[in-house]
CSV table of C-alpha atoms in Angstrom, one decimal:
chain,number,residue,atom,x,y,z
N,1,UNK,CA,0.0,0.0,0.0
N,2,UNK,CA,2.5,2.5,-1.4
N,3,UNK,CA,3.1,4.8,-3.9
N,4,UNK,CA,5.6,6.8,-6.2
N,5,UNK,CA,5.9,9.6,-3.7
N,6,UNK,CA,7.1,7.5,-0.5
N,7,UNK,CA,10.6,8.1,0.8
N,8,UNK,CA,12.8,5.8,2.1
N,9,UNK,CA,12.9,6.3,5.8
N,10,UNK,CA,15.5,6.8,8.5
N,11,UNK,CA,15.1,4.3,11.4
N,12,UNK,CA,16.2,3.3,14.9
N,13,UNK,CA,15.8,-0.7,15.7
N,14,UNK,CA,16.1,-2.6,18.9
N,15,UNK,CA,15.4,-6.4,18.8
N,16,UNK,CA,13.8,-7.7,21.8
N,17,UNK,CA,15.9,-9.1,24.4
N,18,UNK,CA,13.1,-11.4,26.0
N,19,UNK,CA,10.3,-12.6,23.8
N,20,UNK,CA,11.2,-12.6,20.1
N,21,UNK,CA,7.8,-13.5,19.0
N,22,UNK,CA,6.0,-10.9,20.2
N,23,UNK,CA,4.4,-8.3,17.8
N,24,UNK,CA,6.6,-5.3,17.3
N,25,UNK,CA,6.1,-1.9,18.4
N,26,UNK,CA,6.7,1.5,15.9
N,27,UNK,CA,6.9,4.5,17.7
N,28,UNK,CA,6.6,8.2,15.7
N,29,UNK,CA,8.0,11.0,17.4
N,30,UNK,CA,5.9,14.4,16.7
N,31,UNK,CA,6.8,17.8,14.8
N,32,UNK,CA,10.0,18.4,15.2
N,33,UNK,CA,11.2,15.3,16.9
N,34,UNK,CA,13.0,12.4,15.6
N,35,UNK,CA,13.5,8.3,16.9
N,36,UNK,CA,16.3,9.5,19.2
N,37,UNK,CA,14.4,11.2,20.9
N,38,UNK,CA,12.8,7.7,22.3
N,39,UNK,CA,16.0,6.1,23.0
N,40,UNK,CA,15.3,5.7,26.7
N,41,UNK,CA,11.9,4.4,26.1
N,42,UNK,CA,12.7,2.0,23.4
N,43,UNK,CA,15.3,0.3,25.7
N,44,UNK,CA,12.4,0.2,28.4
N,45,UNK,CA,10.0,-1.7,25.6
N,46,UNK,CA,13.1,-4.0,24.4
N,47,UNK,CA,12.9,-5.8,27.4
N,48,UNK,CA,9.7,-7.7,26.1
N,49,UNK,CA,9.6,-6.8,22.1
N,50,UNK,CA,11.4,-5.6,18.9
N,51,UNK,CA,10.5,-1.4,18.8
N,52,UNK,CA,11.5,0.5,15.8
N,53,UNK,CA,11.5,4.4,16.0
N,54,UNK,CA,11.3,6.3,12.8
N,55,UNK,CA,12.6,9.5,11.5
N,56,UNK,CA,9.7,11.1,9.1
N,57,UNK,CA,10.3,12.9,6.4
N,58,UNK,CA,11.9,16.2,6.9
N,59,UNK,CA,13.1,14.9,10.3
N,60,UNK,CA,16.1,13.5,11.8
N,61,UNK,CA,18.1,11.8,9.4
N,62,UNK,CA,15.4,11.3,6.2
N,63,UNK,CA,15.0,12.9,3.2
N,64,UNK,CA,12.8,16.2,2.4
N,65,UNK,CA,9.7,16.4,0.8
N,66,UNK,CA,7.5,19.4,0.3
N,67,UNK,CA,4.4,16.9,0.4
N,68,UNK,CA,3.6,16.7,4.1
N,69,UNK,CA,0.2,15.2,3.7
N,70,UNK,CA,-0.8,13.0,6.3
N,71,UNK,CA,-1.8,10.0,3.9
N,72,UNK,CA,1.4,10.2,2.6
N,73,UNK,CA,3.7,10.2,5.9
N,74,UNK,CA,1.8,7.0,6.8
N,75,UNK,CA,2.6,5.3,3.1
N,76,UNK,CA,6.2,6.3,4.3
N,77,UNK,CA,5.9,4.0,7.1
N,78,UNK,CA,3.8,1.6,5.7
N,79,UNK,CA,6.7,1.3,3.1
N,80,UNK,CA,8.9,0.7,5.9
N,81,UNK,CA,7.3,-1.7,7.9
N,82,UNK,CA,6.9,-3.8,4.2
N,83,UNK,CA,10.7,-3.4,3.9
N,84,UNK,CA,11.0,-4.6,7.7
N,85,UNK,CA,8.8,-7.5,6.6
N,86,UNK,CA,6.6,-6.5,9.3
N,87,UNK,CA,3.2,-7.3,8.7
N,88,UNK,CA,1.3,-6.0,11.8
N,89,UNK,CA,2.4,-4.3,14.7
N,90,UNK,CA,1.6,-2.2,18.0
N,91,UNK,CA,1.6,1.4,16.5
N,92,UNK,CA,2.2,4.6,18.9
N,93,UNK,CA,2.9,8.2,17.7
N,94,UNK,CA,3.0,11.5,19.5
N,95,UNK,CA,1.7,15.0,18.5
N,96,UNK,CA,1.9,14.8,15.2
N,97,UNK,CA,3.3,11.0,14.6
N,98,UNK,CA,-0.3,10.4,17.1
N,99,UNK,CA,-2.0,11.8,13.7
N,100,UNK,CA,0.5,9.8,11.2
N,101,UNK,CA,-0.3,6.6,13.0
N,102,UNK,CA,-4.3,7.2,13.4
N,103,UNK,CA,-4.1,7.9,9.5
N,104,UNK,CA,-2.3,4.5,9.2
N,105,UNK,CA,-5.0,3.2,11.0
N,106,UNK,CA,-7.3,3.8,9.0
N,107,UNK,CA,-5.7,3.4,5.8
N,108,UNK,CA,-4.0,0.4,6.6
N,109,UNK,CA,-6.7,-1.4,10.0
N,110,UNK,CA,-5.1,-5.3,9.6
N,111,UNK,CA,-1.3,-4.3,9.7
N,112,UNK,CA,-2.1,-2.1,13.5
N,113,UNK,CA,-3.3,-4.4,16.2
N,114,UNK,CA,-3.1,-1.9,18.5
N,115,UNK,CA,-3.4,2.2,18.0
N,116,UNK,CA,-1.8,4.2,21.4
N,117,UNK,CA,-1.7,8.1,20.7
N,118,UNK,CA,0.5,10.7,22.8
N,119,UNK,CA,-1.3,13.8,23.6
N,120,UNK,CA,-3.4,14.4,20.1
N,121,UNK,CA,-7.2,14.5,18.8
N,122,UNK,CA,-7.9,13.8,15.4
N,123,UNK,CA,-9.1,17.6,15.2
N,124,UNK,CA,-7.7,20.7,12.7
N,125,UNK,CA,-5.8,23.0,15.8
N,126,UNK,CA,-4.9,26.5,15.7
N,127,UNK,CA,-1.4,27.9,14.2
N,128,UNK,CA,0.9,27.8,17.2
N,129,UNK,CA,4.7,27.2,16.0
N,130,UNK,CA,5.4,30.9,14.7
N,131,UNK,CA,8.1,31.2,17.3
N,132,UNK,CA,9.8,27.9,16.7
N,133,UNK,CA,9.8,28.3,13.1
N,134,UNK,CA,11.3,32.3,13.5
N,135,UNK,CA,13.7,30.5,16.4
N,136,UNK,CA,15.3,28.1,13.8
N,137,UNK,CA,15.5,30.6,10.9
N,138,UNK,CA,17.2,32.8,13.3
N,139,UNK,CA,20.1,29.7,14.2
N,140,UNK,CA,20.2,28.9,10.2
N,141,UNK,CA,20.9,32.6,9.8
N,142,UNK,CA,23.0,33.2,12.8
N,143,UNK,CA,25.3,30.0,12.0
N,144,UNK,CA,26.4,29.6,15.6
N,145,UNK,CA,29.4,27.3,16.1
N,146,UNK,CA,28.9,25.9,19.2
N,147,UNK,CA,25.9,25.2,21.8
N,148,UNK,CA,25.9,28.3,24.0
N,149,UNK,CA,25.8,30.4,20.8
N,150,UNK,CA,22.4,28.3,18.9
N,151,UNK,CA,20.9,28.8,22.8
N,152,UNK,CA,21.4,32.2,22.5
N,153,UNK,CA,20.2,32.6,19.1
N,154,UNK,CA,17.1,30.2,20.0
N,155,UNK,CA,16.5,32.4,23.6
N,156,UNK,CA,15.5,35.4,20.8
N,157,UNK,CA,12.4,34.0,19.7
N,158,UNK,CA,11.5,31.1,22.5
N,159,UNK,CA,11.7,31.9,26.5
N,160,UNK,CA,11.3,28.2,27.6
N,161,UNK,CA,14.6,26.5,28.3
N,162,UNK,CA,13.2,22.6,27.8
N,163,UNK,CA,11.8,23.9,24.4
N,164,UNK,CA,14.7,24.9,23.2
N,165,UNK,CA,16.8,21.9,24.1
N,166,UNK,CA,14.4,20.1,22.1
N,167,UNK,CA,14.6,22.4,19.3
N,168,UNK,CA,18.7,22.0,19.7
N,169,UNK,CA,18.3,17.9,19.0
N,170,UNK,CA,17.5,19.0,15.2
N,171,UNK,CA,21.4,20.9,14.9
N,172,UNK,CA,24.2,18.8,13.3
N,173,UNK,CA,27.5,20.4,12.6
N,174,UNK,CA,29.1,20.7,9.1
N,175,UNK,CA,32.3,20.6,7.5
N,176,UNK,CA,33.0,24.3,8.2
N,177,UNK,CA,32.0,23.8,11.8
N,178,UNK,CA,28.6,25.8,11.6
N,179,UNK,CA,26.0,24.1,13.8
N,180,UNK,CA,23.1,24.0,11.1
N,181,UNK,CA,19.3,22.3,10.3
N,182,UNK,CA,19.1,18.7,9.8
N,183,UNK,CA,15.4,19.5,9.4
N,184,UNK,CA,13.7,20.0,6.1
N,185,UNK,CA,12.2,23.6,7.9
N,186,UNK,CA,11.1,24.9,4.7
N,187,UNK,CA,9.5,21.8,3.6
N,188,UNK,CA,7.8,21.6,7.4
N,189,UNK,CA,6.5,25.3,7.1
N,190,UNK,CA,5.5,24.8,3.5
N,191,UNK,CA,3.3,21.9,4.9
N,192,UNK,CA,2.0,23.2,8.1
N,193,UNK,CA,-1.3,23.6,6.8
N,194,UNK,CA,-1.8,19.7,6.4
N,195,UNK,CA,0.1,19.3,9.7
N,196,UNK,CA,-2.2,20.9,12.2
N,197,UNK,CA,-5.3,19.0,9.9
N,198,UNK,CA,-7.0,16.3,10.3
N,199,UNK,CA,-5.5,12.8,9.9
N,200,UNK,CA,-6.0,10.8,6.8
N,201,UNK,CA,-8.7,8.1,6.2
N,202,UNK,CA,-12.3,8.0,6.0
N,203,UNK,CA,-14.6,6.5,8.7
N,204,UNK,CA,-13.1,5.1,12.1
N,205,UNK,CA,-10.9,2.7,13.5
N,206,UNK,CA,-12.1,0.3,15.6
N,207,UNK,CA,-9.1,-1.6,16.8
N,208,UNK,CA,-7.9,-1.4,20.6
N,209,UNK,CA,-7.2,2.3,21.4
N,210,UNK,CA,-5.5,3.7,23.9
N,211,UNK,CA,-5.2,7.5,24.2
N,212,UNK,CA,-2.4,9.3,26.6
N,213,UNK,CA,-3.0,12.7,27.5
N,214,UNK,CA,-1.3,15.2,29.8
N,215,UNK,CA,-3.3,16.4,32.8
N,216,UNK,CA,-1.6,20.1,31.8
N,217,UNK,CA,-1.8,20.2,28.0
N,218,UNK,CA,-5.0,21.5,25.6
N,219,UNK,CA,-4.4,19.2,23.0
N,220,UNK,CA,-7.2,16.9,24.1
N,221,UNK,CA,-9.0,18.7,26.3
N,222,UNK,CA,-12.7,17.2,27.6
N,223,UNK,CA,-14.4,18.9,25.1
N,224,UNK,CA,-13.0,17.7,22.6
N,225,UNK,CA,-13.4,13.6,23.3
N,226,UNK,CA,-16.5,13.2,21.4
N,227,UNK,CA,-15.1,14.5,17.9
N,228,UNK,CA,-12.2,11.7,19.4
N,229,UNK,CA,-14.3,8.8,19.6
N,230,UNK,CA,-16.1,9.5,16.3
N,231,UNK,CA,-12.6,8.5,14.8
N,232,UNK,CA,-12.0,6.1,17.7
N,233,UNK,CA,-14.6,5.0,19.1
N,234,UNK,CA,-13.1,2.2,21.4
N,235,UNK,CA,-10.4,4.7,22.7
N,236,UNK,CA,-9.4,4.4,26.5
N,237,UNK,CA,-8.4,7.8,28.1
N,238,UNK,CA,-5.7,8.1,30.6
N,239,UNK,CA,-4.9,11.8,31.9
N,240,UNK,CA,-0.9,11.1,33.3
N,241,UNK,CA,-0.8,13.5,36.5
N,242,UNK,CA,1.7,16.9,36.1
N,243,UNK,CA,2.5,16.0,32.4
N,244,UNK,CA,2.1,18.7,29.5
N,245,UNK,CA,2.2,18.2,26.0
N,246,UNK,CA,5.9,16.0,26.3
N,247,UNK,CA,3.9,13.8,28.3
N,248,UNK,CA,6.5,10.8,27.4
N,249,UNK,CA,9.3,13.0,28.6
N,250,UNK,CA,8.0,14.7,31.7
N,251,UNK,CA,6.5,11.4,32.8
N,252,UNK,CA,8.2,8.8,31.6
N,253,UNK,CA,7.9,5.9,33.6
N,254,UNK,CA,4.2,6.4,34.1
N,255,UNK,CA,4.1,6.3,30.1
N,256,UNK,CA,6.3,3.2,29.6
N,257,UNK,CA,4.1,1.5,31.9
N,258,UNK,CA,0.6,2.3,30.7
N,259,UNK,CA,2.4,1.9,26.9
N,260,UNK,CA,3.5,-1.5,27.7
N,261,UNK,CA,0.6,-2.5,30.0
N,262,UNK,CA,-2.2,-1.8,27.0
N,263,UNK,CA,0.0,-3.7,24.4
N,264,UNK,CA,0.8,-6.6,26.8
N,265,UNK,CA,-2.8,-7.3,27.4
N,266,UNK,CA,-3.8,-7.5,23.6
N,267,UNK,CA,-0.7,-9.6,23.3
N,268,UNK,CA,-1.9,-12.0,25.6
N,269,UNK,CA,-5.5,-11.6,24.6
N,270,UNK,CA,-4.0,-12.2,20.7
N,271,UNK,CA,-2.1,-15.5,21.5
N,272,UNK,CA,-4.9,-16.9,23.5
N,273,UNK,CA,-7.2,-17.0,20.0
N,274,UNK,CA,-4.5,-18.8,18.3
């Protein structure tokens, strides 16, 4: 289920250390993120599965594309998980990737046997990136050439500290020394109509849902659960405690364990109809 306009992906891969027939779990980080990024938490899941993190496009290490639809992101991991000869797995994606991976869903509902989404409804938002997008034009233009200096240049446009260290995982040095963009920015802002959309597919998915959301963040905020369950109707709704938006990171054993609770128990539940 791919097409002309897929790219070949960047990926992260952990093989399980304990159970080596248990379903695999891809994890999609959200805008601006990238697979290492989950390090920590894929070495948490490794313990009882193979996890794969993947870069999309205009992130981390793989390639630019101006089309940043979300039908398309999901063929890009679709085309990844045939390359991985992969033919179902546990699917999770935050922010953004929570969008890519309800849209493979739905496109794709016999390769996911089980859908868990980070802190995301499958709603059109409001522009909010205008800083981040002026904060990393201003370190492309500023061509710092170490750290301090991109911090600085960052600190112009964004006040929080832990946003800007995140912002910082997307620098990689050069040959001339410049700390630049490993990001497809351009591409990204090109596409952030399609980005803060709705996910791709038509109608819902029905499969085991499980829905993470931060007890500080507006991204899925009570009123907007029922437009939730009209795309996933079987959804379960777990508020982690002091967690914003970076739920994973501000809480993260509280997420590995509700992560690797929910796809245990279908696991179990899946080898007992065999």
């Amino acid at each position: 289920m791919t097409d002309a306009a897929t790219v070949d992906l960047h990926y992260l891969e952990m093989d399980s250390e304990g159970a080596p027939d248990s379903t695999p779990l891809v994890v999609i980080h959200g805008l601006m993120g990238s697979a290492d990024n989950w390090r920590s938490h894929l070495k948490a899941w490794q313990r009882s599965r193979r996890v794969i993190a993947v870069d999309l496009r205009n992130h981390g290490r793989s390639p630019h594309s101006d089309d940043m639809r979300y039908a398309t992101m999901s063929q890009d991991v679709l085309a990844l998980l045939d390359k991985l000869s992969i033919t179902q797995a546990h699917v999770l994606g935050h922010s953004m990737g929570g969008k890519v991976a309800i849209s493979l869903a739905r496109l794709a509902p016999e390769r996911v046997v089980t859908l868990t989404v980070g802190d995301i409804a499958p709603v059109v938002y409001e522009h909010g990136h205008d800083d981040v997008f002026a904060a990393l034009k201003r370190v492309r233009e500023g061509q710092p050439k170490n750290r301090r200096e991109a911090d600085d240049l960052l600190a112009e446009h964004v006040d929080s500290r832990s946003t800007r260290l995140f912002l910082a995982t997307n620098l990689a040095r050069n040959e001339e020394g410049i700390l630049g963009l490993r990001i497809g920015l351009d591409e990204i802002q090109r596409g952030y109509g399609n980005i803060i959309g709705l996910p791709a597919g038509d109608g819902p998915f029905e499969g085991p849902t499980l829905v993470l959301r931060g007890a500080e963040s507006h991204y899925v905020t009570d009123d907007l659960l029922p437009a939730l369950r009209e795309v996933l109707p079987g959804a379960r709704v777990v508020t982690l405690k002091n967690a914003g938006h970076w739920l994973h990171a501000e809480q993260p054993e509280a997420f590995q364990q509700a992560v690797e609770a929910f796809i245990e128990h279908h696991d179990k539940a899946q080898w007992a109809c065999r």
